[in-house]
Structures are given as structure tokens and as C-alpha cells.
XYZ file of C-alpha atoms in Angstrom:
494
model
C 0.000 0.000 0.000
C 1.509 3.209 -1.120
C 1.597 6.145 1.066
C -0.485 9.542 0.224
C 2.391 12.227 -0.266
C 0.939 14.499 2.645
C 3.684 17.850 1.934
C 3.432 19.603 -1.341
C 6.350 21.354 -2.467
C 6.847 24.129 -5.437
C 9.747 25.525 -7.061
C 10.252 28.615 -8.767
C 12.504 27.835 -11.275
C 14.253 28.019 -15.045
C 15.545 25.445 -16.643
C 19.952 24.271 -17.582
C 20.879 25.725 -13.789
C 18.158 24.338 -12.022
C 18.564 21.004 -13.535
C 21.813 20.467 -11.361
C 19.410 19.954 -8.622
C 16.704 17.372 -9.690
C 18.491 14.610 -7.774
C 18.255 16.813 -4.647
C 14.419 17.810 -5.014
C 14.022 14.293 -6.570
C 15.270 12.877 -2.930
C 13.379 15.176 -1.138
C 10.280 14.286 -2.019
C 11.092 10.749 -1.396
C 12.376 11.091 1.996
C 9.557 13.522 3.097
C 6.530 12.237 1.168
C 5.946 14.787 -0.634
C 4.939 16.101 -4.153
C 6.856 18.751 -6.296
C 5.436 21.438 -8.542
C 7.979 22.907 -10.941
C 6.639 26.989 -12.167
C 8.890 27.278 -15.129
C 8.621 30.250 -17.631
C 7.747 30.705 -21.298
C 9.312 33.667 -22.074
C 12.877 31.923 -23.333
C 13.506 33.026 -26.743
C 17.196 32.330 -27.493
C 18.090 29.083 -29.485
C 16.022 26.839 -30.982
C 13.104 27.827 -29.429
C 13.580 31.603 -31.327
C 13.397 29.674 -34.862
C 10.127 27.959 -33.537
C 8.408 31.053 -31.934
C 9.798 33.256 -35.413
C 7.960 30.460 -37.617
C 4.843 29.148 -35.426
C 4.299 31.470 -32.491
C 3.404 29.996 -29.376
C 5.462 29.889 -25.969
C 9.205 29.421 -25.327
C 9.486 26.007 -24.441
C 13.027 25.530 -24.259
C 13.563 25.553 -20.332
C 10.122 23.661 -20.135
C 11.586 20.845 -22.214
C 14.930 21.075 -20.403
C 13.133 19.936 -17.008
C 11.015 17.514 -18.506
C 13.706 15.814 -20.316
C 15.890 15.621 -17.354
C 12.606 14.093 -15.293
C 12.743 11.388 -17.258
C 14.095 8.631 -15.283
C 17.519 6.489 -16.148
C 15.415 3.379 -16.937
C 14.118 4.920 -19.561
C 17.216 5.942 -20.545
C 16.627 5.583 -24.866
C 13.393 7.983 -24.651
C 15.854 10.322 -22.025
C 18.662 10.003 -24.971
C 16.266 10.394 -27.598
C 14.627 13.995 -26.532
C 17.922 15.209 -25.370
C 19.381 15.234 -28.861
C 20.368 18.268 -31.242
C 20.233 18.408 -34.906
C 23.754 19.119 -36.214
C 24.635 23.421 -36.089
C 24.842 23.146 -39.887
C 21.610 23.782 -41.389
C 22.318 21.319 -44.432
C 22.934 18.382 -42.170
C 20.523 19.221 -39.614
C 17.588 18.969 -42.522
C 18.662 16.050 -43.805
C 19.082 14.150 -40.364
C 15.375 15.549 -40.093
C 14.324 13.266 -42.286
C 15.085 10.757 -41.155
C 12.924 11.105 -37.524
C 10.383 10.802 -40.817
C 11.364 7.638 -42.006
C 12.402 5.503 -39.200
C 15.647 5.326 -40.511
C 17.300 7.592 -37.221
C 19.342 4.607 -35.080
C 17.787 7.086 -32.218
C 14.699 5.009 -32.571
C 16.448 1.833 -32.478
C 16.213 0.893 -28.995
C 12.733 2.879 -28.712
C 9.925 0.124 -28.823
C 7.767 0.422 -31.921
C 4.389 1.574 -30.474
C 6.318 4.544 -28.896
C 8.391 5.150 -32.462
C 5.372 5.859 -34.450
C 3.702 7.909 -31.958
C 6.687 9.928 -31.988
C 6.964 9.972 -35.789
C 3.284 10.971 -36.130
C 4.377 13.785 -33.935
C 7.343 14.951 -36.459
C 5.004 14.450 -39.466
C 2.512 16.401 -38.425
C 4.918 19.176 -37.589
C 6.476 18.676 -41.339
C 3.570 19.077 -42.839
C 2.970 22.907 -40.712
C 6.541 24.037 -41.593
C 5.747 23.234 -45.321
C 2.361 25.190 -44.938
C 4.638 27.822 -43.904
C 7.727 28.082 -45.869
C 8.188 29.957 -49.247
C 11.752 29.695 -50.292
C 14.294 31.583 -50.570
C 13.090 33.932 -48.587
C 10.763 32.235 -45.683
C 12.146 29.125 -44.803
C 12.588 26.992 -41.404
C 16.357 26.220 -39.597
C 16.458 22.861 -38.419
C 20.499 24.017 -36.677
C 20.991 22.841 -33.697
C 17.346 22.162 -33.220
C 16.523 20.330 -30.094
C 14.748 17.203 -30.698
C 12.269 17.299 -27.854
C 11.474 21.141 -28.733
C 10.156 20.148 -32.229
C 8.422 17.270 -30.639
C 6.466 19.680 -27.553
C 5.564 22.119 -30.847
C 4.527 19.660 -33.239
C 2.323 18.055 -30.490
C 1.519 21.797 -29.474
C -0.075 21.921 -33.291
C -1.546 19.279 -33.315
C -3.832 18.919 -30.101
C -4.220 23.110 -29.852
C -3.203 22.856 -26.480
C 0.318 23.366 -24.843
C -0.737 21.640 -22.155
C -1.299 18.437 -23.457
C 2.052 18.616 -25.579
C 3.448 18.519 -21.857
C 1.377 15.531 -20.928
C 1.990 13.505 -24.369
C 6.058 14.117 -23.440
C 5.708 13.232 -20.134
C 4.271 10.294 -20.455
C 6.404 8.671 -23.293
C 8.884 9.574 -20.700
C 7.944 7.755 -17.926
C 7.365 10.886 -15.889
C 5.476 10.073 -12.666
C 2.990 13.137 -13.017
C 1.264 11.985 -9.153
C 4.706 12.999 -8.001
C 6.105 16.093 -9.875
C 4.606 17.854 -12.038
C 6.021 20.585 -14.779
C 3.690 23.760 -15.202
C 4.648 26.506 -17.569
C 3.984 30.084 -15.699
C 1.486 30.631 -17.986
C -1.063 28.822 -20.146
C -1.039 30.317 -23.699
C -0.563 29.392 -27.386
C 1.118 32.454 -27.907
C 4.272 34.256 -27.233
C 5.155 36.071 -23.799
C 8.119 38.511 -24.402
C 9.737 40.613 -21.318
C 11.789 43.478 -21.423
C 14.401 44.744 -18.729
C 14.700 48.412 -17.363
C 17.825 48.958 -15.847
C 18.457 51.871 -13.552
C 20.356 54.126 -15.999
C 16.514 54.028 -18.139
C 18.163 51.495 -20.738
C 15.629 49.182 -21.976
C 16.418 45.440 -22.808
C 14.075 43.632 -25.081
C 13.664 40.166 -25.106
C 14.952 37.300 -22.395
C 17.882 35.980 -24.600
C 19.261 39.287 -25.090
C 19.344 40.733 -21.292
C 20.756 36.867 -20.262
C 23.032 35.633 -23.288
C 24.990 38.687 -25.113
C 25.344 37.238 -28.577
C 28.035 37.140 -30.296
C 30.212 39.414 -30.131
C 27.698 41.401 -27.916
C 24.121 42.115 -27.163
C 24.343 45.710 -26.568
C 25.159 48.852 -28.917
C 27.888 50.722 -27.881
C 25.466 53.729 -27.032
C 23.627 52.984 -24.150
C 19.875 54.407 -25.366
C 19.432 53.590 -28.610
C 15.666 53.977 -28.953
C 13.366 51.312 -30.885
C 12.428 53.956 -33.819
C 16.243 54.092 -35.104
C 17.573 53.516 -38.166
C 20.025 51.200 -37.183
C 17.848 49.177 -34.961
C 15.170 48.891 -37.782
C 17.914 47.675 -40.708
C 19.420 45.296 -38.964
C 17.017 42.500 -37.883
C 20.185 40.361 -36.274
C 20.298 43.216 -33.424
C 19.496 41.408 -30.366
C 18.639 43.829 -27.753
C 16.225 46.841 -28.220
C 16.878 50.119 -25.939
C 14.392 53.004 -25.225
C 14.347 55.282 -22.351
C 12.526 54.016 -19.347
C 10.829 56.536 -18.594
C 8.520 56.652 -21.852
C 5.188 55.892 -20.792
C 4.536 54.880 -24.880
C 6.556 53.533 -27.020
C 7.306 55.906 -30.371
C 5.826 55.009 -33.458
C 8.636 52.874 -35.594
C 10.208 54.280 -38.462
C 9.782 50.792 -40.692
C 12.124 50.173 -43.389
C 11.136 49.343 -46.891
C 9.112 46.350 -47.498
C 11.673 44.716 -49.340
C 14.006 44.736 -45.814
C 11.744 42.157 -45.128
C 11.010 39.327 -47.150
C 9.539 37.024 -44.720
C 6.658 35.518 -43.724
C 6.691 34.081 -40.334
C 4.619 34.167 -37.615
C 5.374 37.860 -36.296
C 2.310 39.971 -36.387
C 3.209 43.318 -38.681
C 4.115 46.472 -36.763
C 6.077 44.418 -34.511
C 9.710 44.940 -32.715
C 12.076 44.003 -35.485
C 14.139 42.373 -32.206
C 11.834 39.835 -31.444
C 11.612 38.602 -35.494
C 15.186 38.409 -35.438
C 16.837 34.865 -35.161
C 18.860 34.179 -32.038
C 20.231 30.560 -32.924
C 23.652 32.040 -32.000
C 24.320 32.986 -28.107
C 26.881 32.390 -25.837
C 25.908 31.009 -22.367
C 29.088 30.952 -20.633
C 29.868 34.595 -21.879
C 29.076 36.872 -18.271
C 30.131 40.496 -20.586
C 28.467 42.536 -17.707
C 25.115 44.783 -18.494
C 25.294 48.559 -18.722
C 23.751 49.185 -15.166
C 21.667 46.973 -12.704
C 18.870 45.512 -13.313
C 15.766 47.897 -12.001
C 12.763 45.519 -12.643
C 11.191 42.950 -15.282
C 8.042 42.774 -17.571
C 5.852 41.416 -20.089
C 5.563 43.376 -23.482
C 3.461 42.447 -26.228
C 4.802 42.198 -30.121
C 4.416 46.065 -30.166
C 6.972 46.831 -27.007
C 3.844 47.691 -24.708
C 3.830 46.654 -21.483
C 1.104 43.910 -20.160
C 0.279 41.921 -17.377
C -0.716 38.286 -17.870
C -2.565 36.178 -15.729
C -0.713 33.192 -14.176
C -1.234 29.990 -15.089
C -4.347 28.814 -12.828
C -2.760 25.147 -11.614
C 0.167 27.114 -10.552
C -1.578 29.218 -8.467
C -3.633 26.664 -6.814
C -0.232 24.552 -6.383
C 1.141 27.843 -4.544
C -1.880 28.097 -2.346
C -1.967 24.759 -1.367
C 1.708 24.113 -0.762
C 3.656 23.725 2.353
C 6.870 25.329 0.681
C 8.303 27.249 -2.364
C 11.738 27.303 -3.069
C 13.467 29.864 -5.509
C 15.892 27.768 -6.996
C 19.043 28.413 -8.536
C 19.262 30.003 -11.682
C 18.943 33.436 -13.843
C 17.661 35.805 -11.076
C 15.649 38.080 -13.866
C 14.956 35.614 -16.180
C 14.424 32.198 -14.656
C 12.934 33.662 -11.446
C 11.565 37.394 -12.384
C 8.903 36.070 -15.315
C 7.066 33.811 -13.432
C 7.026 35.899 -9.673
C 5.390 39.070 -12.117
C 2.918 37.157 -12.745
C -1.127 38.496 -11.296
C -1.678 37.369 -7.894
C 1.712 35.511 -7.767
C 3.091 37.377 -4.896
C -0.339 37.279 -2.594
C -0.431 33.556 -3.144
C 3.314 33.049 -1.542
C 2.600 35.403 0.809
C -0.479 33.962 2.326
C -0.081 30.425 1.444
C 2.928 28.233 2.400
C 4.539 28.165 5.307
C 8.347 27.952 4.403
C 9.649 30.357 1.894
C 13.226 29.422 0.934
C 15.464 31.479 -1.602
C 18.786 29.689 -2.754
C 21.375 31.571 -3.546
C 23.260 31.007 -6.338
C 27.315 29.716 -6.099
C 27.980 32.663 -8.203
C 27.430 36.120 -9.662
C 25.891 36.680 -13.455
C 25.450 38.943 -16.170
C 22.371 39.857 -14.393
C 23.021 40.356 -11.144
C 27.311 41.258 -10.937
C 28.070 43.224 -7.701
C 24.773 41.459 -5.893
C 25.026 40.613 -2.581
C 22.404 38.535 -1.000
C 20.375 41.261 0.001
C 19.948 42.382 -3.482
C 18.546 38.942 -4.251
C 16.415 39.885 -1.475
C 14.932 43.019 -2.740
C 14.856 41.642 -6.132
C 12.588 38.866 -5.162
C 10.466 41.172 -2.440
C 10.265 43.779 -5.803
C 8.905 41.095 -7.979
C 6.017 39.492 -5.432
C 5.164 43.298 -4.834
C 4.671 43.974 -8.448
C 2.210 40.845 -8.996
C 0.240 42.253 -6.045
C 0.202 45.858 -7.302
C -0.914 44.288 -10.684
C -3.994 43.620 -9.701
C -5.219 46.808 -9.339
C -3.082 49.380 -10.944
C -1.305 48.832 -14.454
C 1.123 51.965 -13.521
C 4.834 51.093 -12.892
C 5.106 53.702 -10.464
C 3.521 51.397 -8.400
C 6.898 49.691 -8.038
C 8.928 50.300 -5.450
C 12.776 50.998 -6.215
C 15.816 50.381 -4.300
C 16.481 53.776 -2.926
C 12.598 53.905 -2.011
C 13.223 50.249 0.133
C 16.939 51.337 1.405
C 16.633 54.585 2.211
C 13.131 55.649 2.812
C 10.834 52.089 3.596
C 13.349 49.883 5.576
C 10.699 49.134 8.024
C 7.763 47.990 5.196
C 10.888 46.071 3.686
C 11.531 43.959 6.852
C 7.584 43.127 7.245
C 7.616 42.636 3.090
C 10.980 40.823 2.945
C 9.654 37.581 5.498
C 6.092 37.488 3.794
C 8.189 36.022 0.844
C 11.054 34.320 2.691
C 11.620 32.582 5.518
C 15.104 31.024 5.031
C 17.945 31.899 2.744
C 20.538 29.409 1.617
C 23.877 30.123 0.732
C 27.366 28.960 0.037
C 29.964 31.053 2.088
C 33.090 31.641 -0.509
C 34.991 34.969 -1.656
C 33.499 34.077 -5.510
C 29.610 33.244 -3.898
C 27.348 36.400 -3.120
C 27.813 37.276 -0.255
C 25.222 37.625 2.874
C 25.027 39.971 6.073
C 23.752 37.906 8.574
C 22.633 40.797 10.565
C 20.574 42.140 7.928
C 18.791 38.490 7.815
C 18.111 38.558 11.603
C 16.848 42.099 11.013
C 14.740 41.353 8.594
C 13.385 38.391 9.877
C 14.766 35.639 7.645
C 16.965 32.898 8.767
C 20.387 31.849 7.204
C 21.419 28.989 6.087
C 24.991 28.645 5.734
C 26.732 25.941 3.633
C 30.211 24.851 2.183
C 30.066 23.996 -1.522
C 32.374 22.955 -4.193
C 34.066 24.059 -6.897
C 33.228 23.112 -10.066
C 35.179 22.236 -13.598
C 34.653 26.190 -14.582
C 35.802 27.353 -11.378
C 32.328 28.409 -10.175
C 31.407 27.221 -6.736
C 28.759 24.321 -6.951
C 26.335 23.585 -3.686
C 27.233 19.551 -2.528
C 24.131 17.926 -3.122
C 23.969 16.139 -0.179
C 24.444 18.915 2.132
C 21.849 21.188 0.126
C 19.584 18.325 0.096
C 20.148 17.976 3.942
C 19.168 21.286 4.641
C 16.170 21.615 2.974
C 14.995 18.304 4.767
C 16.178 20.021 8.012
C 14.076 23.431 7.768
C 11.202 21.571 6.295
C 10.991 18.857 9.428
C 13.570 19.639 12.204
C 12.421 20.635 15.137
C 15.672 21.983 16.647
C 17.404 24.501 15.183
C 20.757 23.026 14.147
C 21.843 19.744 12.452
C 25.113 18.615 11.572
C 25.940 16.537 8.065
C 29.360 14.559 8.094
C 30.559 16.426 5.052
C 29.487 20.343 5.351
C 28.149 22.386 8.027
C 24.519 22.756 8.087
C 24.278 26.245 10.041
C 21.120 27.901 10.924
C 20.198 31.007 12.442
């Protein structure tokens, strides 16, 4: 007789980082009985999934694939193998080897039983047959480089059932994903695409996830800092990544379009729209950290046109929230693994009022994103983001935001009673390359630290041991003392 998971457990998160730690929430779960909710974003649109959203629409599904692939469990290890594959990065070769998911002739089906073969190949026909609904060559075609195997599959099956959702479901279960135990739910529930821009606090505008998280190559930003989205430059060149404006423009100017002919193509980009978010972003480095212009000031959603909008959460997630014992902010892109889904309508009320243990993990480094953060500016950032869901609700004015010289200088006291509605315990690694924490400022404010010792990892970044993190999470969801010692780090609390 199997037990009823009593805890339920959700996680903020996006999706490469956070995969590092899928053994640790898988073990948690198991050792505490619990279920897991992952609240992933659809706003990625670097990669593969940029090709897909330029050609079909729809949501970024690239970190949403990323956790379900890495759900799948090692007995199922041909399916894992199978979704986890790229196409080749030449565009040639990458067609070609297409074809052959069409045939059967791929040896990635061989050890894949039949029944579960030809599902999948239905799948990848019935996405052939939309991309040649689509394409008019030379000019609109679709890029099979570097495509990832189980993003084709989620938008083919996307297509074909009219419903992201079930896409999710139909690769979950050829997976062998136990859905009564974790479950993956995109931040929001759409067919369509959900942009976000970046203000940063010199009024720079960033347009677009990829470009305020991966500078392409050689580099996401202009050399002049406000560049604004009517240029001439901007509007010639649709490989420019990132699109700048000053902040404080309550509109965005009308666009100076170029000449028809500038634009051949016919994709799936509604006319009028930013030239930035047509462009293809197959090419982005993710190791590159080429530091932004000036923090980061806050996040939102834009629609095709650059105006701002506020979406409504997706409604499992916020039912998962209410009902849940504990969220966790993983690991991960502070502004654009974390930041899209927190934004979110009624995102911040439903931490606030529903689970009892609120944990933010620190990352074992510092980012593009967040470079000169200490872990009270993860703080803010996270306090910032639950605010904004709240003040969503009944004001669609950014001034409704509140800034960091507004919460440092002039609101320390609403910050304290703000900062534990959100969190409860903070986890860090203590290193000279990890951000690093006042521990003070966390009694102050109400939070309690959790220190631990990680390890440092091939690229010299400092890695939490899994074992200790997963130790510590165990410990501040059941321990009814306040300290506990593991054989290998220090668990330290308080």
C-alpha cells in the first residue's frame, strides 16, 4: 500500500541551472513524502526555441523541455537520450538528419519500442507538414540548426492537439514521468508568445529574455547605451538582439519601418512588430558573463508592439502555490528564470499567504544579471517582484513599483515586514566568488540563514554539494531543533 504524499512542495525555477538539482528535489520528495510542482517560464527566446516562436508562435518552451527531459528517469534511458538530442549546427545536415525522424531510418529510434516510435513519428510528421504550410523559399524558410529534438516534438504536439498543455502531458508520459509525483507547469497557459523586457536603472531598456541573459556574439548591446526602438540602425538590422528606449517613456514611439523589401519574410510575427523579437537568435553564448550597462531595475511582459502587459498566471500554478507547504526559488537566472514567473497576477499574494516555508537559494555565483549582488539584493529583487504581482492587480502603472532607494533609504521598516512574507530562510554557500550575505541584515529582517560549504566546479564556479543542500532543505522543512550537523558540510542555521 503506497503512502499519500501528505507535503506539497513548489519551485520557482528556469531550466539548464536548475537542472543540477533534480536529484536533490528528486530525494526530497522521497524522503519527506511529498509532491513537487515545478513553475517554469515561457518567455525563453534564445536558441532553438527563437526559430520555432519566429515560424509558429506559441510559448518558449526551451527551459520547459529542459526539465522535462531531465525528469525522465535512467530506466528509460533511450526515450531520455532520444529527446535530449540536437540536430547538427549546420543547417544542411541538420535537414537532412530531419528526415530521417520521418522515415524511421534515425538509429535514435532503435532501442525505442515500436508503439512509442510511431507515436513519436506521427508527432514529427505532423509538424512537417505545418513548416511546409509555412515556408516559401528563398526567402521564408525553417532552420532545423541545432534544433533540439524534444522542442520540435512539444511544438509539433503543441499543433496538433491546440493545447500546450497536453504537448506537456503527451512528453511526459512517453517519458515515464510520474505526473502523481512532480509535475512541470509553464507560468502561464497560452498558445502564444510572452516577451519581457528589462529596465535597468540608468533608463536602458532590454528587449527580449535571450538578449538581457546571453549577449550574442560578439555582444548584445550597442555601444550607445539608449538607442531607442524607432532608429535607423535598430530597424535595418534584424540580427540586433537587444532593443533600448528610455525608461521613462510611458509609450513607445511610433517605428520608423524600413522598406518592405528589408523584409522578405513571412513568419509568424504579427506586422508592426519589434524588429528584435523577429530576429533569429540561434547564436548565443551562455558561458559569456560580458556585464550589463547598469543593474537591473525591474522585469516585464511586453506584447509584439513593445507595450507593457500583465498576464494572468497559469491557474494550476496558483492553486499549487496556495496549497503548498513550501516554495523554493531555486538556482538560476535571477531576472529571467525567477523574475517572469514571480510578475505574474496574484503571484506574490499567493506566496505570501499560502505556504509556510519560503526558501530562496542563492546562487554559487554572480551573473550577467546580477554582478556586484550581494544577497540582500537577491532579497529586494525577489520582495520587488512578489510586490509587483500584487500591485498588478489593481493598478497597471509602474510607479507602483517600489525601487531600491525607495526600500533602502526611505521604507526599511515595510521592507523587513515585506521581505519575510516572501522568505523565511535563505541558503547560501559562504566563498569569496559566492554572493555574499550579512547575517545581521537576515536577523533584522526576519529571515533565517542557512549557511553551507560547496564545491568548486570544472569552470571554477562554486557548486552547492548535493547532499548537504539536500540535507538542509529536509532540516528546515521537518527539524524541530534549530541546528543539524551533516558529516561532510556544516549545516548552520540562524
Amino acid at each position: 500500500m503506497t503512502n499519500t504524499p501528505s507535503r506539497k512542495i513548489v519551485v520557482f525555477s528556469g531550466g539548464s541551472a536548475a537542472n543540477s538539482l533534480v536529484d536533490v528535489f528528486n530525494e526530497l520528495i522521497e524522503r519527506n513524502n511529498c509532491t513537487l510542482s515545478y513553475i517554469i517560464p515561457i518567455s525563453d527566446n534564445g536558441g532553438s526555441s527563437s526559430e520555432l516562436i519566429r515560424v509558429f508562435g506559441g510559448p518558449g518552451i526551451g527551459d520547459i523541455r529542459s526539465r522535462l527531459v531531465r525528469l525522465i528517469p535512467p530506466t528509460n534511458a533511450p526515450i531520455l537520450h532520444f529527446f535530449n538530442h540536437r540536430l547538427p549546427p549546420s543547417s544542411v545536415q541538420a535537414s537532412a538528419e530531419f528526415l530521417t525522424l520521418l522515415d524511421l531510418t534515425s538509429p535514435l529510434y532503435q532501442p525505442i519500442p515500436t508503439p512509442q516510435a510511431l507515436l513519436i513519428r506521427s508527432i514529427f510528421s505532423h509538424l512537417h507538414l505545418e513548416i511546409l504550410k509555412r515556408i516559401r523559399p528563398p526567402s521564408s524558410t525553417f532552420n532545423f540548426q541545432s534544433a533540439a529534438i524534444g522542442n520540435l516534438f512539444l511544438t509539433g504536439a503543441r499543433l496538433l492537439t491546440g493545447s500546450f498543455e497536453s504537448a506537456i502531458y503527451l512528453l511526459a508520459i512517453i517519458g515515464g514521468v510520474d505526473e502523481s509525483r512532480t509535475a512541470v507547469l509553464p507560468a502561464i497557459v497560452s498558445n502564444f508568445t510572452h516577451h519581457i523586457s528589462a529596465g535597468l536603472t540608468d533608463g536602458t531598456i532590454i528587449t527580449g529574455q535571450n538578449a538581457i541573459s546571453h549577449p550574442s556574439a560578439p555582444t548584445a548591446l550597442p555601444e550607445s547605451p539608449n538607442v531607442p526602438i524607432h532608429s535607423h540602425s535598430a530597424a535595418q538590422d534584424p540580427s540586433t538582439t537587444a532593443t533600448f528606449q528610455p525608461l521613462a517613456s510611458s509609450k513607445p514611439p511610433l517605428q520608423n519601418h524600413p522598406p518592405v523589401s528589408a523584409y522578405p519574410i513571412e513568419d509568424a510575427t504579427l506586422p508592426g512588430s519589434l524588429p528584435t523579437l523577429r530576429a533569429s537568435q540561434l547564436q548565443f553564448s551562455k558561458s559569456a558573463d560580458q556585464p550589463l550597462p547598469a543593474p537591473i531595475s525591474r522585469i516585464w511582459y511586453i506584447n509584439p508592439y513593445g507595450q507593457e502587459m500583465q498576464p494572468a498566471p497559469n491557474p494550476k500554478a496558483l492553486v499549487a502555490i496556495q496549497a503548498s507547504d513550501a516554495v523554493i526559488y531555486s538556482i538560476g537566472s535571477l531576472y529571467t528564470s525567477l523574475a517572469p514567473s514571480l510578475i505574474l497576477q496574484g503571484i506574490g499574494a499567493a506566496v505570501a499567504h499560502g505556504p509556510r516555508f519560503k526558501i530562496l537559494i542563492l546562487n554559487g555565483s554572480l551573473d550577467r544579471e546580477t554582478g556586484g549582488f550581494e544577497g540582500v539584493d537577491f532579497i529586494k529583487a525577489v520582495v520587488r517582484c512578489c510586490d509587483a504581482s500584487i500591485s498588478s492587480l489593481s493598478s497597471t502603472s509602474s510607479s507602483s513599483i517600489v525601487n531600491d532607494d525607495q526600500i533602502s533609504n526611505n521604507d526599511n521598516d515595510a521592507m523587513k515586514t515585506r521581505a519575510k512574507s516572501y522568505i523565511t530562510h535563505l541558503i547560501y554557500i559562504e566563498h569569496p566568488t559566492a554572493p555574499s550575505v550579512d547575517r545581521a541584515r537576515l536577523v533584522e529582517w526576519g529571515i533565517e540563514g542557512v549557511r553551507l560549504y560547496g564545491r568548486k566546479g570544472a569552470d571554477d564556479k562554486m557548486r552547492y554539494d548535493e547532499k548537504a543542500l539536500g540535507q538542509a532543505l529536509g532540516a528546515i522543512l521537518g527539524r524541530r531543533d534549530g541546528r543539524e550537523r551533516s558529516r561532510r558540510n556544516t549545516l548552520e542555521f540562524g
